[in-house]
PDB file of C-alpha atoms in Angstrom:
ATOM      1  CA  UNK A   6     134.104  73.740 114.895  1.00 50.00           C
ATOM      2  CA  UNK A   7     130.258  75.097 114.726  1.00 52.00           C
ATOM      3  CA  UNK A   8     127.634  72.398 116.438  1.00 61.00           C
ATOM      4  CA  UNK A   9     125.337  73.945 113.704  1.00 88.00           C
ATOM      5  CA  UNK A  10     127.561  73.546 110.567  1.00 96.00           C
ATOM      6  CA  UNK A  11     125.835  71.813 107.784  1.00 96.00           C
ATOM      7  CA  UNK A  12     127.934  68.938 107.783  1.00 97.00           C
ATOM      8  CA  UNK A  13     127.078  68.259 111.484  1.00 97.00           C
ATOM      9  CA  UNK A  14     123.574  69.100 110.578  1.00 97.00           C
ATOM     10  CA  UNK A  15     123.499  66.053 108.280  1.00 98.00           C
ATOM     11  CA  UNK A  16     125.349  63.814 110.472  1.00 98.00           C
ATOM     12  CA  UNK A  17     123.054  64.702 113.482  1.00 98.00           C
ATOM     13  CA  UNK A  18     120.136  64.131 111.297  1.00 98.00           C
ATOM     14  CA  UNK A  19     121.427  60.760 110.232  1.00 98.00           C
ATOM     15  CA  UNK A  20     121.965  59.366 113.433  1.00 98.00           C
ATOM     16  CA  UNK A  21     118.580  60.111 114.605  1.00 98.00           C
ATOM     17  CA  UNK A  22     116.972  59.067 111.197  1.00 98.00           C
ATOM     18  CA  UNK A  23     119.128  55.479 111.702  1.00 98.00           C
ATOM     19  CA  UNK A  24     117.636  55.167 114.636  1.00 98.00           C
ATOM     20  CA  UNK A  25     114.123  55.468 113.558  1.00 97.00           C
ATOM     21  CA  UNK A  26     114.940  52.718 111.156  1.00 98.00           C
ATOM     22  CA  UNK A  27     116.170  50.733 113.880  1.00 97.00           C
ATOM     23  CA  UNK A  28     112.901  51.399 115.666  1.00 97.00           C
ATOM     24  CA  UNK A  29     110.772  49.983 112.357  1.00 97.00           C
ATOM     25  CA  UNK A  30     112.987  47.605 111.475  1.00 97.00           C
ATOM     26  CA  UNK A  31     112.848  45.786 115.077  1.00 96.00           C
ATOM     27  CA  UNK A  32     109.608  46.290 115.130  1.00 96.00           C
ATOM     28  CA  UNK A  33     106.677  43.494 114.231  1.00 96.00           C
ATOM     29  CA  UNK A  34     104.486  45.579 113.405  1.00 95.00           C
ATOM     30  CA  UNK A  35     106.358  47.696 110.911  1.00 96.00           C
ATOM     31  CA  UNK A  36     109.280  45.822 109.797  1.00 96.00           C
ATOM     32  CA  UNK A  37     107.198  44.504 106.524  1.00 95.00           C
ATOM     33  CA  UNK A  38     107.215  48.245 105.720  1.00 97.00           C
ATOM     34  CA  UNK A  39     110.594  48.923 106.404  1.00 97.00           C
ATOM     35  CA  UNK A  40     112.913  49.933 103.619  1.00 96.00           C
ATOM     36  CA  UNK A  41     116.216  47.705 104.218  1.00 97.00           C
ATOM     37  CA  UNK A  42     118.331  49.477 101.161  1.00 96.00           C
ATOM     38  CA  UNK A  43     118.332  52.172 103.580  1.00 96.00           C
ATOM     39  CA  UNK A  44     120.608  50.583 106.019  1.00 95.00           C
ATOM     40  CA  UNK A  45     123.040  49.135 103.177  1.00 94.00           C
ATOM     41  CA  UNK A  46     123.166  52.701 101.607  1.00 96.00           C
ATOM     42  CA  UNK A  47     124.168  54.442 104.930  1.00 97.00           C
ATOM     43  CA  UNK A  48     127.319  52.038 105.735  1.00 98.00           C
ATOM     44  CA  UNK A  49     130.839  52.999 103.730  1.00 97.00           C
ATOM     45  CA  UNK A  50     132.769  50.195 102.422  1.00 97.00           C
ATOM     46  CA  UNK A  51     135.316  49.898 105.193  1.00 97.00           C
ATOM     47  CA  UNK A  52     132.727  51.054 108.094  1.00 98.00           C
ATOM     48  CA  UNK A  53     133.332  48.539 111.489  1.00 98.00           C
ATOM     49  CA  UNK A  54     131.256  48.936 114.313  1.00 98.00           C
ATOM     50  CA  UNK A  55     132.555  48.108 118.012  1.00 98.00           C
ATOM     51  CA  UNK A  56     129.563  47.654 120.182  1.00 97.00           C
ATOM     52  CA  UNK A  57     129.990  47.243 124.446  1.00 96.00           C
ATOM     53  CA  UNK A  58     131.026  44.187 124.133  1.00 94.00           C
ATOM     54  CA  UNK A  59     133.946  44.988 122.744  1.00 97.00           C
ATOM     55  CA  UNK A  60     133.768  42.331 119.383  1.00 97.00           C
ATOM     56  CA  UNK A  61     134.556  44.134 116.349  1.00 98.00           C
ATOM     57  CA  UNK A  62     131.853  43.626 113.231  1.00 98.00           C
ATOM     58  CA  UNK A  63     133.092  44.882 109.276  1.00 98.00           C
ATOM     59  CA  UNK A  64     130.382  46.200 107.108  1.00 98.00           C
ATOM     60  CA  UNK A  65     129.052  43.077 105.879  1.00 98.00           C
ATOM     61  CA  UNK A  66     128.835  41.202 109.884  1.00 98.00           C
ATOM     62  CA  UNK A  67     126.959  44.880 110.846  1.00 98.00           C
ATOM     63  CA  UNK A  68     124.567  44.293 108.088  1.00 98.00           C
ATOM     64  CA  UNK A  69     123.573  40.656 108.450  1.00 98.00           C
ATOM     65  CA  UNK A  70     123.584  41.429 111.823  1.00 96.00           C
ATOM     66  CA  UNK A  71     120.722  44.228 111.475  1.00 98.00           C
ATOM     67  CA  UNK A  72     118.991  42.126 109.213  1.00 97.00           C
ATOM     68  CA  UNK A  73     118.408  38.672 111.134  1.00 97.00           C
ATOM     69  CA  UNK A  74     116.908  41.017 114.244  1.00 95.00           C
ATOM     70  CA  UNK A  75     114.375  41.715 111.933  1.00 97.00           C
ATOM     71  CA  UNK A  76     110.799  42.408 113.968  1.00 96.00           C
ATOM     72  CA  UNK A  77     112.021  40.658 116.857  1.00 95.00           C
ATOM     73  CA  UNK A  78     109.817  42.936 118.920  1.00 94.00           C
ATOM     74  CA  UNK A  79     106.087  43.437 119.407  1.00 94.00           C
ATOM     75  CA  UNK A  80     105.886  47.511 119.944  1.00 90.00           C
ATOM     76  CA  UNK A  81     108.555  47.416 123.033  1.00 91.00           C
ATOM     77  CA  UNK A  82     111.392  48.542 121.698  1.00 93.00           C
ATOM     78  CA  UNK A  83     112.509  52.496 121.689  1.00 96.00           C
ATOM     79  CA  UNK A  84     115.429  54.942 120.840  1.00 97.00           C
ATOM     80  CA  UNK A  85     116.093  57.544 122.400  1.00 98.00           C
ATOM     81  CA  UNK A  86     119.423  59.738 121.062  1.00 98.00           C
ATOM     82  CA  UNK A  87     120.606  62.660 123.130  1.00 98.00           C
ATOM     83  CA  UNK A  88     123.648  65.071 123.689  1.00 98.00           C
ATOM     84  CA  UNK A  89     124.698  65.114 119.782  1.00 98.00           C
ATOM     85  CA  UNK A  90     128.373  66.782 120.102  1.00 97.00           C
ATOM     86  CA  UNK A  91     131.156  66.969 117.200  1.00 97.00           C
ATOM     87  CA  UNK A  92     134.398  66.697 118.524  1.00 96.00           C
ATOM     88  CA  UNK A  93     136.477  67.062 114.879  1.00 97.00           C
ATOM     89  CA  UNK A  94     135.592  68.110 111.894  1.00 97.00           C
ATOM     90  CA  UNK A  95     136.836  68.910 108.585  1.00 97.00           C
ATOM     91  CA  UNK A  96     135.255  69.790 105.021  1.00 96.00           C
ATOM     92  CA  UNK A  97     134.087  66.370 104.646  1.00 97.00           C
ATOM     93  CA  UNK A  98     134.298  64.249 107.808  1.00 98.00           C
ATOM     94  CA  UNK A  99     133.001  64.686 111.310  1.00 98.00           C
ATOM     95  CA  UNK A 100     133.271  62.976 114.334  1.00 98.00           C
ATOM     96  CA  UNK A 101     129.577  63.110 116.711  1.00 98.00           C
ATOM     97  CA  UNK A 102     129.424  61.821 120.392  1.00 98.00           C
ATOM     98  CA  UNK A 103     125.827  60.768 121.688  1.00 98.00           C
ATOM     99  CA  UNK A 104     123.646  59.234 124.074  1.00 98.00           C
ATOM    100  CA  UNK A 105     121.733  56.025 122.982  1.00 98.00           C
ATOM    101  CA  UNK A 106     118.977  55.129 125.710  1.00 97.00           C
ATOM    102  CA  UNK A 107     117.169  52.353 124.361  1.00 96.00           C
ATOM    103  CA  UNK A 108     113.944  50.282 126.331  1.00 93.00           C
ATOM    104  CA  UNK A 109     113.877  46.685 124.983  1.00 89.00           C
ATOM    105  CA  UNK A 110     111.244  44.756 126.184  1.00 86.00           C
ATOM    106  CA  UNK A 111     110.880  46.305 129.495  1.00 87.00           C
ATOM    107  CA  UNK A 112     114.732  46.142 130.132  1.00 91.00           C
ATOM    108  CA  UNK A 113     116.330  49.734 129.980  1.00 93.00           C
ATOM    109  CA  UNK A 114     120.235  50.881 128.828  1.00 95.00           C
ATOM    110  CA  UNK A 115     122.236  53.269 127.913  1.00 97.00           C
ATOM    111  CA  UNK A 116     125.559  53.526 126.089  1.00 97.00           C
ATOM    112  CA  UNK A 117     128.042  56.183 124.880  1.00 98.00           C
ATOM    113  CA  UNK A 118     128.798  56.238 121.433  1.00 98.00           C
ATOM    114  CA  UNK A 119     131.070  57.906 118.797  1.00 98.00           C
ATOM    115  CA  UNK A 120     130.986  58.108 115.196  1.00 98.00           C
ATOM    116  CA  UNK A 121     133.114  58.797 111.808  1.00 98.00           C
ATOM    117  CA  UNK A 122     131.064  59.711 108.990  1.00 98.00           C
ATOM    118  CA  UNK A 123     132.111  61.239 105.766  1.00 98.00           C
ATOM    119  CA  UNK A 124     130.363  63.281 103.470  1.00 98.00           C
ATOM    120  CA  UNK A 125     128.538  61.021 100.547  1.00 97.00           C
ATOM    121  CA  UNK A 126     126.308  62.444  98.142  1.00 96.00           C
ATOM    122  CA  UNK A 127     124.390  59.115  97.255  1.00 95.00           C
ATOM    123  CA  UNK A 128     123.825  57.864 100.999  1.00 96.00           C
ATOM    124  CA  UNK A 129     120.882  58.879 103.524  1.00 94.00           C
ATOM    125  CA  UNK A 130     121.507  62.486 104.780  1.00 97.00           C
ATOM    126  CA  UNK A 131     124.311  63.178 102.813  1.00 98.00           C
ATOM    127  CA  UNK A 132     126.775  60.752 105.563  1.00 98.00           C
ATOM    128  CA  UNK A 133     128.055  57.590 105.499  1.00 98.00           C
ATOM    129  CA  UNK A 134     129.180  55.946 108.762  1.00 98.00           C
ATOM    130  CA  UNK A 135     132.836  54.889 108.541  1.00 98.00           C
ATOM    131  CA  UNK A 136     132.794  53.766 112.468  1.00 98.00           C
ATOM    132  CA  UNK A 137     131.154  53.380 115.123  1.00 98.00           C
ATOM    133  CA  UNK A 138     132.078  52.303 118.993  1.00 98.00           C
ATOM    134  CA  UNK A 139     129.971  51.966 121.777  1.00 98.00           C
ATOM    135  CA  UNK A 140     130.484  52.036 125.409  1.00 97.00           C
ATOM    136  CA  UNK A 141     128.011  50.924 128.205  1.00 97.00           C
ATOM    137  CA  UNK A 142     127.163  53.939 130.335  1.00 96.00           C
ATOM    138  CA  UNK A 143     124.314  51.787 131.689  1.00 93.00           C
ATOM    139  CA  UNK A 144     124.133  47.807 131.001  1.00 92.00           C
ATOM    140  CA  UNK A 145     120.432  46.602 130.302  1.00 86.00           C
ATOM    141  CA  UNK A 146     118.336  45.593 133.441  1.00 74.00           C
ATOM    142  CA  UNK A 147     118.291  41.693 134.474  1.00 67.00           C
TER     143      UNK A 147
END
């Protein structure tokens, strides 16, 4: 398994890229520019994310989810991926471990992640997310 194969090229690209959206999307000042269709495009039908706390959200909870936090910040809200590994891959799916740092507000966390994605020629970067789960390597500041 090559850390520079194309397929974990495009999945490496997409999680950064998703988190950019994230960035605009939360964002006040640049949510009204913010292309939603990209976020339903990058989501497979049966994708389920598992975030720290440890509830379990289908496609369709992930989505309404992303979309009611819309601009719910005013320029205080960052991403920050790191340590992009694949730990299985095949022709057309990979599995990527990262580090998600994010600063909300002033508070600051970090959490573990790992992702499915499969190979999809009509979503962003060539990758859909199938799953994602999330562990708490640091909780956010009180």
């Amino acid at each position: 398994m090559s850390q520079q194969s194309p397929l974990f090229r495009k999945a490496s690209a997409e999680v950064i890229n998703f988190h950019r959206f994230f960035e605009a999307w939360y964002d006040a000042a640049t949510a009204g520019k913010t292309d939603f269709g990209r976020c339903e495009r990058t989501f497979g039908q049966a994708f389920h994310m598992i975030p720290p706390t440890g509830r379990v959200f289908d496609r369709a909870e992930t989505i309404e989810l992303i979309r009611a936090n819309r601009a719910t910040f005013q320029d205080n809200f960052t991403i920050e991926i790191s340590d992009i590994r694949a730990s299985y891959e095949t022709a057309d799916t990979i599995v990527l471990t990262y580090v998600e740092a994010q600063m909300r507000a002033g508070k600051y966390s970090r959490r573990q992640a790992s992702a499915l994605f499969t190979t999809s020629s009509s979503a962003p970067n060539g990758v859909e997310w199938q799953h994602l789960h999330e562990t708490w390597l640091q909780m956010p500041e009180t």
